[in-house]
Amino acid sequence: MKKTVTIQDISCYGKCSLTVALPVISAMGIETAVIPTAVLSTHTGGFTGYTFRDLTSDIPEISRHWKSLNIKFNSVYTGYLGSAEQINIVSDFFDDFRTDDNFIVVDPVLGDNGKFYNGFNEDFAEKMACLCSKADYILPNMTEASFMLKIPYTENYDRAYIEDILRKLARLGCKIPVLTGVHFDDKKQGAVAYDRENDTFFYSFSDNIARSVHGTGDIFASVFTGAVTIGKDIQKSLDISVNYTVECIKATIPYFDEMWYGSCFELCLGKLIDMIK
Ligand code: PXL
């Protein structure tokens, strides 16, 4: 069985980070180990008054224990990280758990729609960009790419601009940057990947639903990590991730009001299992 470890927070209520990654990657038939970086009562995107318990100091201890057990992973995937110190510790974790035949995915969770999520700033974006240099795959949206590259955020772009951004992201040091939430018109939305070693771009688009749904970045990143872990190539992994994310958004449409804080991804897990057959 393939084995992955995902390192991100548990937002106890709100459907993002670990409460998405664990069910989604498990549904893909992959053993999914977790390192919770923090426990929040809810995510930070729209809720107020949430609790936040930092678990940074547990990470090196978990890592040491796993090392003593000689545990190995086919992939390591990080999402939302809560502090600069946590980024340093995760960076050490990469050094300890990288092998000759596994890979690292960093989803540099920083913000969306041109804005930082609560608690993040330019300094943090710079540290996240450093972490990206250790990754095989990074999965920023346009907001996160702009913050890490220190360029203005724009919604007005063409293929040449996207390809230029991807080349710049590859220069951070990762092998394959994937830009998510790309749309050249109102009809289609998707992701574009760049394979630096082969100087090749991969495009994958599906229907654009004109509504931003919280947690879809985590769904995309979880499915992408899972797809590559089970051996799908870049194009196929992009297609599965884009299509499943869109299925989750479509399934949420009847519930948009009550489900303002997340998606109905649970209703689509059966489709995900079909998509990877
Ligand atoms: O979905 C990204 C995410 C993860 N974890 C926490 C968040 C967010 C986005 O707002 O607040 C705690």
CSV table of C-alpha atoms and ligand atoms in Angstrom, one decimal:
chain,number,residue,atom,x,y,z
A,1,MET,CA,0.0,0.0,0.0
A,2,LYS,CA,1.2,3.5,-0.7
A,3,LYS,CA,1.7,5.7,2.3
A,4,THR,CA,1.7,9.5,2.6
A,5,VAL,CA,2.0,11.9,5.5
A,6,THR,CA,0.3,15.2,5.6
A,7,ILE,CA,1.3,18.0,7.8
A,8,GLN,CA,-1.3,20.8,8.5
A,9,ASP,CA,-3.7,22.0,11.1
A,10,ILE,CA,-7.0,20.5,12.3
A,11,SER,CA,-9.7,23.0,12.1
A,12,CYS,CA,-12.2,21.1,14.1
A,13,TYR,CA,-15.2,22.7,12.4
A,14,GLY,CA,-15.2,24.1,8.9
A,15,LYS,CA,-14.0,21.4,6.4
A,16,CYS,CA,-10.4,22.3,5.3
A,17,SER,CA,-6.9,21.2,6.0
A,18,LEU,CA,-6.7,17.8,7.8
A,19,THR,CA,-10.5,17.2,7.9
A,20,VAL,CA,-10.3,17.3,4.1
A,21,ALA,CA,-6.9,15.7,3.4
A,22,LEU,CA,-7.5,12.6,5.6
A,23,PRO,CA,-10.8,11.5,4.1
A,24,VAL,CA,-9.9,12.4,0.6
A,25,ILE,CA,-6.4,10.8,0.4
A,26,SER,CA,-7.7,7.7,2.3
A,27,ALA,CA,-10.5,7.4,-0.2
A,28,MET,CA,-7.9,7.1,-2.9
A,29,GLY,CA,-6.6,3.9,-1.2
A,30,ILE,CA,-3.5,5.5,0.4
A,31,GLU,CA,-2.5,5.0,4.0
A,32,THR,CA,-2.6,8.6,5.3
A,33,ALA,CA,-0.5,9.5,8.4
A,34,VAL,CA,-1.0,13.0,9.8
A,35,ILE,CA,0.9,15.5,11.8
A,36,PRO,CA,-1.4,18.2,13.2
A,37,THR,CA,0.4,21.5,13.4
A,38,ALA,CA,-2.3,23.2,15.4
A,39,VAL,CA,-5.8,22.7,16.6
A,40,LEU,CA,-8.3,25.5,15.9
A,41,SER,CA,-12.0,25.4,16.8
A,42,THR,CA,-12.8,26.6,13.3
A,43,HIS,CA,-10.8,27.8,10.3
A,44,THR,CA,-10.0,31.5,10.0
A,45,GLY,CA,-11.9,32.2,6.8
A,46,GLY,CA,-15.0,33.9,8.0
A,47,PHE,CA,-15.4,32.6,11.6
A,48,THR,CA,-14.4,34.9,14.5
A,49,GLY,CA,-13.4,34.1,18.0
A,50,TYR,CA,-11.8,30.8,17.1
A,51,THR,CA,-9.4,29.0,19.5
A,52,PHE,CA,-5.8,28.2,18.4
A,53,ARG,CA,-3.6,25.7,20.1
A,54,ASP,CA,-0.1,25.5,18.7
A,55,LEU,CA,1.5,22.1,18.4
A,56,THR,CA,4.8,23.1,16.8
A,57,SER,CA,6.9,21.6,19.6
A,58,ASP,CA,5.3,18.2,19.1
A,59,ILE,CA,6.5,17.9,15.5
A,60,PRO,CA,10.2,17.2,16.2
A,61,GLU,CA,9.2,14.6,18.8
A,62,ILE,CA,6.8,12.8,16.4
A,63,SER,CA,9.5,12.9,13.8
A,64,ARG,CA,12.1,11.4,16.2
A,65,HIS,CA,9.8,8.6,17.1
A,66,TRP,CA,9.0,7.8,13.5
A,67,LYS,CA,12.6,7.8,12.6
A,68,SER,CA,13.3,5.3,15.4
A,69,LEU,CA,10.6,3.1,13.9
A,70,ASN,CA,12.2,3.5,10.4
A,71,ILE,CA,8.8,4.6,9.0
A,72,LYS,CA,9.1,5.7,5.3
A,73,PHE,CA,6.6,7.5,3.1
A,74,ASN,CA,5.9,7.6,-0.6
A,75,SER,CA,5.0,11.3,-0.3
A,76,VAL,CA,5.1,14.1,2.1
A,77,TYR,CA,2.4,16.9,1.7
A,78,THR,CA,2.2,20.1,3.7
A,79,GLY,CA,-0.6,22.6,3.8
A,80,TYR,CA,-1.5,25.4,6.2
A,81,LEU,CA,1.4,26.2,8.5
A,82,GLY,CA,0.8,28.7,11.3
A,83,SER,CA,4.2,30.3,12.1
A,84,ALA,CA,7.7,30.9,10.7
A,85,GLU,CA,9.1,28.5,13.4
A,86,GLN,CA,6.8,25.8,12.1
A,87,ILE,CA,8.1,26.3,8.6
A,88,ASN,CA,11.7,25.7,9.9
A,89,ILE,CA,10.6,22.6,11.7
A,90,VAL,CA,8.8,21.2,8.6
A,91,SER,CA,11.9,22.0,6.6
A,92,ASP,CA,13.9,19.7,9.0
A,93,PHE,CA,11.2,17.1,8.6
A,94,PHE,CA,11.7,17.1,4.8
A,95,ASP,CA,15.4,16.5,5.4
A,96,ASP,CA,14.7,13.6,7.7
A,97,PHE,CA,12.0,11.9,5.5
A,98,ARG,CA,13.1,12.6,2.0
A,99,THR,CA,14.3,9.4,0.2
A,100,ASP,CA,15.6,8.6,-3.3
A,101,ASP,CA,12.2,7.6,-4.5
A,102,ASN,CA,9.6,9.7,-2.6
A,103,PHE,CA,8.4,13.2,-3.3
A,104,ILE,CA,7.4,16.4,-1.4
A,105,VAL,CA,4.3,18.5,-2.1
A,106,VAL,CA,4.1,22.0,-0.6
A,107,ASP,CA,0.8,23.8,-0.8
A,108,PRO,CA,1.9,27.3,0.2
A,109,VAL,CA,-1.3,28.3,2.0
A,110,LEU,CA,-1.1,32.1,2.3
A,111,GLY,CA,-4.3,33.7,1.0
A,112,ASP,CA,-6.9,34.0,-1.8
A,113,ASN,CA,-8.5,36.8,-3.9
A,114,GLY,CA,-5.4,39.0,-3.6
A,115,LYS,CA,-5.5,39.0,0.2
A,116,PHE,CA,-3.6,37.2,3.0
A,117,TYR,CA,-5.5,34.9,5.3
A,118,ASN,CA,-5.7,36.2,8.9
A,119,GLY,CA,-2.3,36.2,10.6
A,120,PHE,CA,-0.1,36.0,7.5
A,121,ASN,CA,2.1,38.8,6.0
A,122,GLU,CA,4.9,39.4,3.5
A,123,ASP,CA,7.6,38.0,5.9
A,124,PHE,CA,5.7,34.8,6.2
A,125,ALA,CA,5.3,34.6,2.4
A,126,GLU,CA,9.1,34.9,2.0
A,127,LYS,CA,9.6,32.0,4.4
A,128,MET,CA,7.1,29.9,2.6
A,129,ALA,CA,8.9,30.6,-0.7
A,130,CYS,CA,12.1,29.2,1.0
A,131,LEU,CA,10.2,26.0,2.0
A,132,CYS,CA,9.0,25.7,-1.6
A,133,SER,CA,12.6,25.4,-2.7
A,134,LYS,CA,12.7,22.0,-1.0
A,135,ALA,CA,9.5,20.7,-2.7
A,136,ASP,CA,9.1,18.6,-5.8
A,137,TYR,CA,5.6,20.0,-6.4
A,138,ILE,CA,4.2,23.3,-5.2
A,139,LEU,CA,0.5,24.3,-5.6
A,140,PRO,CA,-0.1,28.0,-5.2
A,141,ASN,CA,-3.1,29.9,-6.4
A,142,MET,CA,-2.5,33.3,-8.1
A,143,THR,CA,-2.6,35.2,-4.8
A,144,GLU,CA,0.0,32.9,-3.2
A,145,ALA,CA,2.2,33.0,-6.3
A,146,SER,CA,2.1,36.8,-6.3
A,147,PHE,CA,3.0,37.1,-2.6
A,148,MET,CA,5.9,34.6,-3.0
A,149,LEU,CA,7.3,36.3,-6.1
A,150,LYS,CA,6.6,39.8,-4.7
A,151,ILE,CA,4.7,40.9,-7.8
A,152,PRO,CA,1.3,42.6,-7.9
A,153,TYR,CA,-1.7,40.4,-7.9
A,154,THR,CA,-3.8,40.5,-11.0
A,155,GLU,CA,-6.9,38.8,-12.4
A,156,ASN,CA,-6.1,40.0,-15.9
A,157,TYR,CA,-3.7,37.7,-17.6
A,158,ASP,CA,-3.1,35.5,-20.6
A,159,ARG,CA,-1.2,32.3,-21.3
A,160,ALA,CA,2.1,34.0,-21.7
A,161,TYR,CA,1.7,35.7,-18.3
A,162,ILE,CA,0.8,32.4,-16.6
A,163,GLU,CA,3.7,30.6,-18.2
A,164,ASP,CA,6.1,33.4,-17.1
A,165,ILE,CA,4.8,33.1,-13.5
A,166,LEU,CA,5.3,29.3,-13.6
A,167,ARG,CA,8.9,29.7,-14.8
A,168,LYS,CA,9.5,32.2,-12.0
A,169,LEU,CA,8.0,29.8,-9.5
A,170,ALA,CA,10.3,27.0,-10.7
A,171,ARG,CA,13.2,29.3,-10.0
A,172,LEU,CA,12.3,29.2,-6.4
A,173,GLY,CA,13.8,25.7,-6.6
A,174,CYS,CA,10.9,23.3,-6.9
A,175,LYS,CA,10.7,20.8,-9.8
A,176,ILE,CA,7.0,21.2,-10.8
A,177,PRO,CA,5.0,24.3,-9.8
A,178,VAL,CA,1.2,24.0,-10.4
A,179,LEU,CA,-0.8,27.2,-10.5
A,180,THR,CA,-4.4,26.7,-9.4
A,181,GLY,CA,-7.6,28.7,-10.0
A,182,VAL,CA,-6.5,29.9,-13.4
A,183,HIS,CA,-9.2,31.3,-15.7
A,184,PHE,CA,-8.8,33.1,-19.1
A,185,ASP,CA,-12.6,33.7,-19.4
A,186,ASP,CA,-15.7,33.2,-17.2
A,187,LYS,CA,-16.5,29.8,-18.7
A,188,LYS,CA,-13.5,27.7,-17.7
A,189,GLN,CA,-11.3,27.4,-14.7
A,190,GLY,CA,-8.5,25.1,-14.0
A,191,ALA,CA,-4.8,24.5,-13.2
A,192,VAL,CA,-1.5,24.8,-15.2
A,193,ALA,CA,1.7,22.9,-14.3
A,194,TYR,CA,5.2,23.4,-15.5
A,195,ASP,CA,7.8,20.6,-15.6
A,196,ARG,CA,11.1,22.5,-15.4
A,197,GLU,CA,13.3,19.5,-16.3
A,198,ASN,CA,11.4,18.9,-19.6
A,199,ASP,CA,10.4,22.6,-20.2
A,200,THR,CA,6.8,21.4,-20.7
A,201,PHE,CA,3.5,23.0,-19.6
A,202,PHE,CA,0.3,21.0,-18.8
A,203,TYR,CA,-3.2,22.6,-18.9
A,204,SER,CA,-6.3,21.2,-17.4
A,205,PHE,CA,-9.6,23.1,-17.4
A,206,SER,CA,-13.3,22.4,-16.4
A,207,ASP,CA,-16.4,24.4,-15.8
A,208,ASN,CA,-16.0,27.7,-14.0
A,209,ILE,CA,-18.5,28.2,-11.1
A,210,ALA,CA,-18.5,31.9,-10.3
A,211,ARG,CA,-18.3,31.5,-6.6
A,212,SER,CA,-15.4,30.9,-4.3
A,213,VAL,CA,-15.8,28.0,-1.9
A,214,HIS,CA,-13.7,27.7,1.1
A,215,GLY,CA,-11.3,24.7,1.3
A,216,THR,CA,-11.2,23.9,-2.4
A,217,GLY,CA,-7.4,24.6,-2.4
A,218,ASP,CA,-7.1,21.8,0.2
A,219,ILE,CA,-9.3,19.5,-1.9
A,220,PHE,CA,-7.2,20.1,-5.0
A,221,ALA,CA,-3.9,19.6,-3.1
A,222,SER,CA,-5.1,16.4,-1.4
A,223,VAL,CA,-6.3,14.9,-4.7
A,224,PHE,CA,-3.2,16.0,-6.6
A,225,THR,CA,-0.9,14.5,-3.9
A,226,GLY,CA,-2.9,11.3,-3.9
A,227,ALA,CA,-3.0,11.0,-7.7
A,228,VAL,CA,0.8,11.4,-8.0
A,229,THR,CA,1.3,9.0,-5.1
A,230,ILE,CA,-0.6,6.2,-6.8
A,231,GLY,CA,1.5,6.8,-10.0
A,232,LYS,CA,-0.7,8.9,-12.3
A,233,ASP,CA,1.3,11.2,-14.6
A,234,ILE,CA,1.2,15.0,-14.3
A,235,GLN,CA,-1.6,15.5,-16.9
A,236,LYS,CA,-3.8,12.8,-15.4
A,237,SER,CA,-3.2,14.0,-11.9
A,238,LEU,CA,-4.1,17.6,-12.9
A,239,ASP,CA,-7.3,16.4,-14.7
A,240,ILE,CA,-8.5,14.3,-11.7
A,241,SER,CA,-7.8,17.1,-9.2
A,242,VAL,CA,-9.5,19.8,-11.4
A,243,ASN,CA,-12.5,17.6,-12.1
A,244,TYR,CA,-13.0,16.4,-8.5
A,245,THR,CA,-12.7,20.0,-7.2
A,246,VAL,CA,-15.3,21.2,-9.7
A,247,GLU,CA,-17.6,18.3,-8.7
A,248,CYS,CA,-17.3,19.4,-5.1
A,249,ILE,CA,-18.2,23.0,-5.9
A,250,LYS,CA,-21.2,21.8,-8.0
A,251,ALA,CA,-22.4,19.5,-5.2
A,252,THR,CA,-22.3,22.6,-2.9
A,253,ILE,CA,-24.5,24.8,-5.0
A,254,PRO,CA,-27.8,23.7,-3.4
A,255,TYR,CA,-26.3,24.3,0.0
A,256,PHE,CA,-24.4,27.6,-0.6
A,257,ASP,CA,-26.2,29.5,2.2
A,258,GLU,CA,-25.8,26.9,5.0
A,259,MET,CA,-22.4,25.8,3.8
A,260,TRP,CA,-20.8,29.2,3.4
A,261,TYR,CA,-17.7,27.9,5.2
A,262,GLY,CA,-16.8,24.9,3.1
A,263,SER,CA,-17.8,22.4,0.4
A,264,CYS,CA,-19.9,19.3,0.3
A,265,PHE,CA,-16.9,17.2,-0.8
A,266,GLU,CA,-18.2,14.2,1.1
A,267,LEU,CA,-21.0,13.8,-1.4
A,268,CYS,CA,-18.5,13.3,-4.2
A,269,LEU,CA,-16.0,10.8,-2.7
A,270,GLY,CA,-17.6,7.9,-4.7
A,271,LYS,CA,-16.9,9.9,-7.9
A,272,LEU,CA,-13.3,10.4,-6.9
A,273,ILE,CA,-12.9,6.6,-6.4
A,274,ASP,CA,-14.3,6.2,-10.0
A,275,MET,CA,-12.0,8.9,-11.4
A,276,ILE,CA,-8.8,7.1,-10.3
A,277,LYS,CA,-9.8,3.6,-11.7
B,1,PXL,O1,-8.0,26.1,3.6
B,1,PXL,C1,-6.9,26.7,4.1
B,1,PXL,C2,-6.9,26.9,5.6
B,1,PXL,C3,-6.4,25.9,6.4
B,1,PXL,N1,-6.4,26.0,7.7
B,1,PXL,C4,-6.9,27.1,8.3
B,1,PXL,C5,-7.4,28.1,7.6
B,1,PXL,C6,-7.4,28.0,6.2
B,1,PXL,C7,-7.9,29.1,5.3
B,1,PXL,O2,-8.5,30.1,5.8
B,1,PXL,O3,-7.9,29.2,8.2
B,1,PXL,C8,-6.8,27.2,9.8
